[in-house]
Short mmCIF file of C-alpha atoms and ligand atoms in Angstrom, two decimals:
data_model
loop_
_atom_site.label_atom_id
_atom_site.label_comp_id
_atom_site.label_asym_id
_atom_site.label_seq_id
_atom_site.Cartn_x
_atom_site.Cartn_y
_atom_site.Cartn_z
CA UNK A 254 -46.47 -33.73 58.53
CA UNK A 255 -45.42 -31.46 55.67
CA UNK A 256 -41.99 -32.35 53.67
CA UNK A 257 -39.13 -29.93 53.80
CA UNK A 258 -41.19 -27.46 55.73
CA UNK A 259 -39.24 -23.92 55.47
CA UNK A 260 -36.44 -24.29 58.36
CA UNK A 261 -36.14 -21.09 60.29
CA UNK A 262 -33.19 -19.56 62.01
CA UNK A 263 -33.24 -19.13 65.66
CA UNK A 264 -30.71 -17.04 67.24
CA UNK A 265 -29.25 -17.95 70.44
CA UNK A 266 -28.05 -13.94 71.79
CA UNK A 267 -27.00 -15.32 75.47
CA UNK A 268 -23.20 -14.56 74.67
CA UNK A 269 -23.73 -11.12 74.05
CA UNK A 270 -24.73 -10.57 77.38
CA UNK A 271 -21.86 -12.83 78.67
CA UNK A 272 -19.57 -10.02 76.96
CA UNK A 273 -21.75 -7.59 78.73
CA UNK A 274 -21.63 -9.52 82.13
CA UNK A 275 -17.46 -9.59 81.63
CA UNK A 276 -17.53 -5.85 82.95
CA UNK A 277 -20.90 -5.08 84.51
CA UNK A 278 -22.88 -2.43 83.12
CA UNK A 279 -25.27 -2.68 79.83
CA UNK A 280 -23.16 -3.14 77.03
CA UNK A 281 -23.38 -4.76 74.73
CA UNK A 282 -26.80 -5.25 74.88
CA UNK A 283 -28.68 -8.68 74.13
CA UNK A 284 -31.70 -6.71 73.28
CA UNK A 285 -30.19 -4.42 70.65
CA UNK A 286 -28.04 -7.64 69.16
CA UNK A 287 -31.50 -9.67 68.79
CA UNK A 288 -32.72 -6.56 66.75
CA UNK A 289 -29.92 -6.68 64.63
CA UNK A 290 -30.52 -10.84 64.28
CA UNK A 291 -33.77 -9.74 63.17
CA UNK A 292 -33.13 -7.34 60.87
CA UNK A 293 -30.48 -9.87 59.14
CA UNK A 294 -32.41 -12.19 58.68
CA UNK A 295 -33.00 -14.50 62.01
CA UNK A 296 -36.95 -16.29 62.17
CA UNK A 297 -36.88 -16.06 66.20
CA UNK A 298 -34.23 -15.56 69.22
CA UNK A 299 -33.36 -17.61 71.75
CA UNK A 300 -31.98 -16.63 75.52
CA UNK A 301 -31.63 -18.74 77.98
CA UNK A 302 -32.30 -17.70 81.66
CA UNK A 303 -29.85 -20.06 83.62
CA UNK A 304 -30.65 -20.64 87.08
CA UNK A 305 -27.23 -18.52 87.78
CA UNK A 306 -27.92 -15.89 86.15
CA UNK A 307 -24.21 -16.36 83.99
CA UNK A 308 -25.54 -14.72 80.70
CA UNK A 309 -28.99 -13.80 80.34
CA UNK A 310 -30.61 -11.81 83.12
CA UNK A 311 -34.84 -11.65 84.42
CA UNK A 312 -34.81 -7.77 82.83
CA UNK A 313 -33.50 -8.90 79.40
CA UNK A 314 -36.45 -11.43 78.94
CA UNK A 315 -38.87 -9.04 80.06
CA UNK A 316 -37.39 -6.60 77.92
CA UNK A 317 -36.76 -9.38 74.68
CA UNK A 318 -40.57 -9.83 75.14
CA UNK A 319 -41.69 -6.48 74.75
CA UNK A 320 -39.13 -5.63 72.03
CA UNK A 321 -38.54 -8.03 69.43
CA UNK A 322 -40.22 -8.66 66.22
CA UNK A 323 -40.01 -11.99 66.18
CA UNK A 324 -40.49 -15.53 68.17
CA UNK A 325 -39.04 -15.75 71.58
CA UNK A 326 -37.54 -18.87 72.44
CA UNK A 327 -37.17 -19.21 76.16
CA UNK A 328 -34.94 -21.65 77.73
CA UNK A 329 -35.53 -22.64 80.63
CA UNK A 330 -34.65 -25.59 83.11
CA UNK A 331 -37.81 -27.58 84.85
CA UNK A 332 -37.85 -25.77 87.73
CA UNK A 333 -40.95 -23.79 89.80
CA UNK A 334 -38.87 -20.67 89.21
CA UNK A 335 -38.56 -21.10 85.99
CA UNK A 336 -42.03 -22.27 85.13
CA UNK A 337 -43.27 -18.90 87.17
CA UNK A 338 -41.52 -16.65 84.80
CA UNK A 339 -42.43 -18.45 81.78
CA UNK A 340 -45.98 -17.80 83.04
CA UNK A 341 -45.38 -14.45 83.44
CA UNK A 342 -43.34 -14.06 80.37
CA UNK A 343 -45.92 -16.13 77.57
CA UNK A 344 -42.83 -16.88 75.03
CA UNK A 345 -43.82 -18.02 72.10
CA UNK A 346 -42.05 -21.41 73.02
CA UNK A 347 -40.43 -22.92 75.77
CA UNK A 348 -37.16 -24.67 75.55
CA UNK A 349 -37.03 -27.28 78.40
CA UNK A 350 -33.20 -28.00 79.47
CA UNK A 351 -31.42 -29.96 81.58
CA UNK A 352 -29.09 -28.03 83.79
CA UNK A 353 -26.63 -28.50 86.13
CA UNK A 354 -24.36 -25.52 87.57
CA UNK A 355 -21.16 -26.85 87.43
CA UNK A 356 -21.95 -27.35 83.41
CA UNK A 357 -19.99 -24.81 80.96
CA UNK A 358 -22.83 -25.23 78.65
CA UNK A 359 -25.93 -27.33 78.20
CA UNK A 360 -23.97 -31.00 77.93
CA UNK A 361 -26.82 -33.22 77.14
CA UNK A 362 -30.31 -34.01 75.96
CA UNK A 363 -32.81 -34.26 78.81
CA UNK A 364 -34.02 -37.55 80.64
CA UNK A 365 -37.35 -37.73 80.09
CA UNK A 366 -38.25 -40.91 80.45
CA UNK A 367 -36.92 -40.38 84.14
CA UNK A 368 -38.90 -37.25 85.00
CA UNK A 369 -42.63 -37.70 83.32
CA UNK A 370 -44.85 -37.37 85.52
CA UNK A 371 -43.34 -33.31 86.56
CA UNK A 372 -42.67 -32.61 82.42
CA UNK A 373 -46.30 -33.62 82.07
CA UNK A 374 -47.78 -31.26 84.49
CA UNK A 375 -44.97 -28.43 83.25
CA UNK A 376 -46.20 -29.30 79.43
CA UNK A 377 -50.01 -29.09 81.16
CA UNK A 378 -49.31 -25.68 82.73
CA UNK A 379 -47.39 -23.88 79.81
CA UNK A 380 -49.72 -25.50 76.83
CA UNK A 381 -52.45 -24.02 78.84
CA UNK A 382 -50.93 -20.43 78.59
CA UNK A 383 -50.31 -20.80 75.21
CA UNK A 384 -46.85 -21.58 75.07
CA UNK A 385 -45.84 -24.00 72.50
CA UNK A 386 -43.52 -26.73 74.95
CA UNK A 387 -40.11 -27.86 73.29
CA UNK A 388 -37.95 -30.53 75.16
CA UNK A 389 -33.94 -30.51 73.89
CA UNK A 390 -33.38 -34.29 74.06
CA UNK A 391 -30.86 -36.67 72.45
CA UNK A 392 -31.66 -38.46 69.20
CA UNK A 393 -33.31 -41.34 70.91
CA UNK A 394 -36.46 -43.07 70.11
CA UNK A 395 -37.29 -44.03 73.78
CA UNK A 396 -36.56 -40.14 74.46
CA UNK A 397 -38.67 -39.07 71.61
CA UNK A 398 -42.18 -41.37 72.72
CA UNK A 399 -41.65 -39.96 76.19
CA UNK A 400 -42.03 -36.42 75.12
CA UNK A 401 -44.89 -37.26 72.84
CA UNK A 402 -46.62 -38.99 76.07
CA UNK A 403 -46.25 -35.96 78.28
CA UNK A 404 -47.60 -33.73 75.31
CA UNK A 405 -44.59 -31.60 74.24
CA UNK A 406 -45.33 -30.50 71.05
CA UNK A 407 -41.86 -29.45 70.02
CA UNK A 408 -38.40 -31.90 70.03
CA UNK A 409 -35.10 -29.86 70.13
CA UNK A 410 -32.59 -32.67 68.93
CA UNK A 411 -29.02 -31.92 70.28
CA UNK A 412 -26.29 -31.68 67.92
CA UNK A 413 -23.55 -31.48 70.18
CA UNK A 414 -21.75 -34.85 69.52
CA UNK A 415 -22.65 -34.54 66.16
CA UNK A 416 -20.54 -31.09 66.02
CA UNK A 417 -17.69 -31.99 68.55
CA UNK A 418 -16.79 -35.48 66.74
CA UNK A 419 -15.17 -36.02 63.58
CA UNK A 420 -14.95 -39.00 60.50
CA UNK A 421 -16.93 -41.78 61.17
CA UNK A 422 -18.09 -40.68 64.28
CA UNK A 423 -19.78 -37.68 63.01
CA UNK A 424 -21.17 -39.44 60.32
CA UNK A 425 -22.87 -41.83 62.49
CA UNK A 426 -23.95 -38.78 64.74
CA UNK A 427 -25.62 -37.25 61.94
CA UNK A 428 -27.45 -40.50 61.05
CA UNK A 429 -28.80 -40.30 64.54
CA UNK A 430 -30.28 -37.40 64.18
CA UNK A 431 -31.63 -37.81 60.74
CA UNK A 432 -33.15 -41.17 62.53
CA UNK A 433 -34.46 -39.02 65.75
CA UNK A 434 -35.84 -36.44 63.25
CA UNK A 435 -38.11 -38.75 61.46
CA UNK A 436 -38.99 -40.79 64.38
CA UNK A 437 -40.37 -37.02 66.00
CA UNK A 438 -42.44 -36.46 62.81
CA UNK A 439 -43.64 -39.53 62.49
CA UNK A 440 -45.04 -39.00 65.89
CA UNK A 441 -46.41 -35.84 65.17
CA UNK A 442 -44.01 -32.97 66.54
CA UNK A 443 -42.25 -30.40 65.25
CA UNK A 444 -38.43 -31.17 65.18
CA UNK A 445 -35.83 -28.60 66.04
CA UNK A 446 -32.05 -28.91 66.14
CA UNK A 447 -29.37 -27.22 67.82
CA UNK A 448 -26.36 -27.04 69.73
CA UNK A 449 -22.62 -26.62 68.35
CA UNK A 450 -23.38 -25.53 64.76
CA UNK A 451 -21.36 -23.21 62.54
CA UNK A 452 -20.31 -22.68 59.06
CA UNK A 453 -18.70 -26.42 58.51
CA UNK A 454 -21.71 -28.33 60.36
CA UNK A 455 -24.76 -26.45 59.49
CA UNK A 456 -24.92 -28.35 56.16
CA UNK A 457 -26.14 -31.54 56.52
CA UNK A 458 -28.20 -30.96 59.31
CA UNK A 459 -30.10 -28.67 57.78
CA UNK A 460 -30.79 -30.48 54.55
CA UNK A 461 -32.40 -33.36 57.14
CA UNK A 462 -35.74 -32.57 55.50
CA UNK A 463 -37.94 -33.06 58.58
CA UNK A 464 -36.51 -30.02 60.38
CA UNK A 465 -38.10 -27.09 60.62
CA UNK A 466 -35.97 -24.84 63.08
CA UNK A 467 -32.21 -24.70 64.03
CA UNK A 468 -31.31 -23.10 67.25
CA UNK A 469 -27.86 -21.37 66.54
CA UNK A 470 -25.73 -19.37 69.31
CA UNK A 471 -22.07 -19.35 70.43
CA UNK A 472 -20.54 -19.85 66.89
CA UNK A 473 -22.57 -16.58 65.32
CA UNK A 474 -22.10 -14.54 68.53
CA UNK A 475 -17.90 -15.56 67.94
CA UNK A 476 -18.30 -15.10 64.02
CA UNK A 477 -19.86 -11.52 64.51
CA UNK A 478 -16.71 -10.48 66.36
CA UNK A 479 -14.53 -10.47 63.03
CA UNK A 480 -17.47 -10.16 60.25
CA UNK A 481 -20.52 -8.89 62.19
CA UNK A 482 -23.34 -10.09 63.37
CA UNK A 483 -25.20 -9.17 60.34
CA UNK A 484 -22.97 -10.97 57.90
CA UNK A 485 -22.95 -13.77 59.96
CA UNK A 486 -26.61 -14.24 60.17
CA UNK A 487 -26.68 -13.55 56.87
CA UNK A 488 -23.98 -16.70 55.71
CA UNK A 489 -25.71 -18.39 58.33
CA UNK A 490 -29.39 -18.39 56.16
CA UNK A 491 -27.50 -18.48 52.91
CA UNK A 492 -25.85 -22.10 54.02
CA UNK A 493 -28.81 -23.18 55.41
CA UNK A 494 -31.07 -22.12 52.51
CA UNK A 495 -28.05 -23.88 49.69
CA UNK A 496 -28.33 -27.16 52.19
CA UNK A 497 -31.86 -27.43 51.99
CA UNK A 498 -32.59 -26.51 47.98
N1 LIG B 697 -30.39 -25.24 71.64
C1 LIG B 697 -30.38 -25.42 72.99
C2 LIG B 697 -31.51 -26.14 73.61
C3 LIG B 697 -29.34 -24.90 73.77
O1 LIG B 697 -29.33 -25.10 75.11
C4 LIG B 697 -28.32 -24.15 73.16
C5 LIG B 697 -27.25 -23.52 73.99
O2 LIG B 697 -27.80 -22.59 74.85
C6 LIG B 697 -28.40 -23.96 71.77
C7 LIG B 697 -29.43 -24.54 71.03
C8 LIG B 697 -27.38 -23.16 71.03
O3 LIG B 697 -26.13 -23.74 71.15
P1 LIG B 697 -24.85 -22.96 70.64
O4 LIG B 697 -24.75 -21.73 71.47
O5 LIG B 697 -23.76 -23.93 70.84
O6 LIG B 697 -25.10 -22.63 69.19
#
């Protein structure tokens, strides 16, 4: 695969409707804030439909779809529902997530290895439409082989631990990852990261030179609250661009 392929910004926009789900009603609006994203400089945006329905909502993926410029990113647990609006949506990629309710946010990489055979036929049915299949995993090499054996042709590597720990155990983190993300090339799929980032973490994870996408959230959708959204995107691609040079 190609070295230091250009790494694109994904924007994660599922915590502007969270602010919008606080009071009911349409603002603010997911839609408009991907636009915005877009227009500051984000490759592709990322929602999440959670089985609950917490943040993002069936009409704002219909509506992401029809409106943005750019990639859409859906995330999206392993279940028939899901796999029936994916269908019906044709994302550019799916996201596949492990998810539990009683989870504030998406805790850890998915088993894999323990659910093959139905990831196989979900990779099956979603390559077929001509949606590119992404699994968010851990940093492990077992992990990694399973997803190339069911055919996923994307890896999102969680950064998570790597973001919540600090010292040593960071360090270590990262090496993980930089160990996951060569182990995915070397297999032949495209690696994405994400989970946790911001302004101090985005660094080294983004000069790992096997990347080629970093999913990015809850720390812009905070930062745009006392800069903007547009500034933030905007530091966002500048660190990401000064890691990688
Ligand atoms: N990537 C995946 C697969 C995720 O589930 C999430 C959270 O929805 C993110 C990236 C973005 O995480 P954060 O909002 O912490 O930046």
């Amino acid at each position: 695969m190609s070295e230091r392929p250009y790494l694109r910004l994904g924007v994660n926009i599922d915590h502007v409707a969270t602010v919008r789900n606080a009071r009911g009603g349409a603002h603010p609006d997911p839609v408009a804030a991907a636009m915005v994203a877009i227009e500051a400089g984000a490759d592709g945006i990322t929602a999440h439909l959670r089985e609950d329905r917490r943040h993002i909502r069936d009409e704002d993926i219909t509506r992401l779809k029809a409106t943005i410029t750019r990639p859409l990113n859906f995330e999206m647990a392993a279940t028939d529902e899901m796999i029936a609006l994916a269908l019906a949506t044709r994302p550019n990629a799916a996201c596949i997530v492990p998810e539990k309710r009683e989870e504030v946010t998406t805790e850890g990489g998915l088993d894999v290895i323990s659910h093959q055979h139905r990831l196989t036929d979900l990779a099956t049915a979603l390559g077929a439409a001509g949606i590119r299949v992404s699994m968010f995993v851990e940093a492990d090499a077992r992990q990694l082989e399973a997803c190339r054996a069911i055919g996923a042709d994307i890896v999102e590597l969680h950064t998570g631990r790597y973001c919540d720990t600090a010292g040593a155990a960071r360090a270590e983190e990262l090496e993980r990852i930089k160990a996951g993300a060569k182990i995915a090339d070397e297999l032949g799929m495209e690696c994405h990261a994400g989970h946790g980032l911001g302004f101090d973490t985005v660094g080294p994870v983004a000069a790992i030179p096997q990347l080629h996408e970093l999913n990015i959230g809850h720390f812009l959708i905070g930062a745009a609250i006392t800069m903007g959204l547009p500034a933030a995107v905007q530091r966002m691609r500048g660190d990401m661009d000064k890691a990688r040079a």
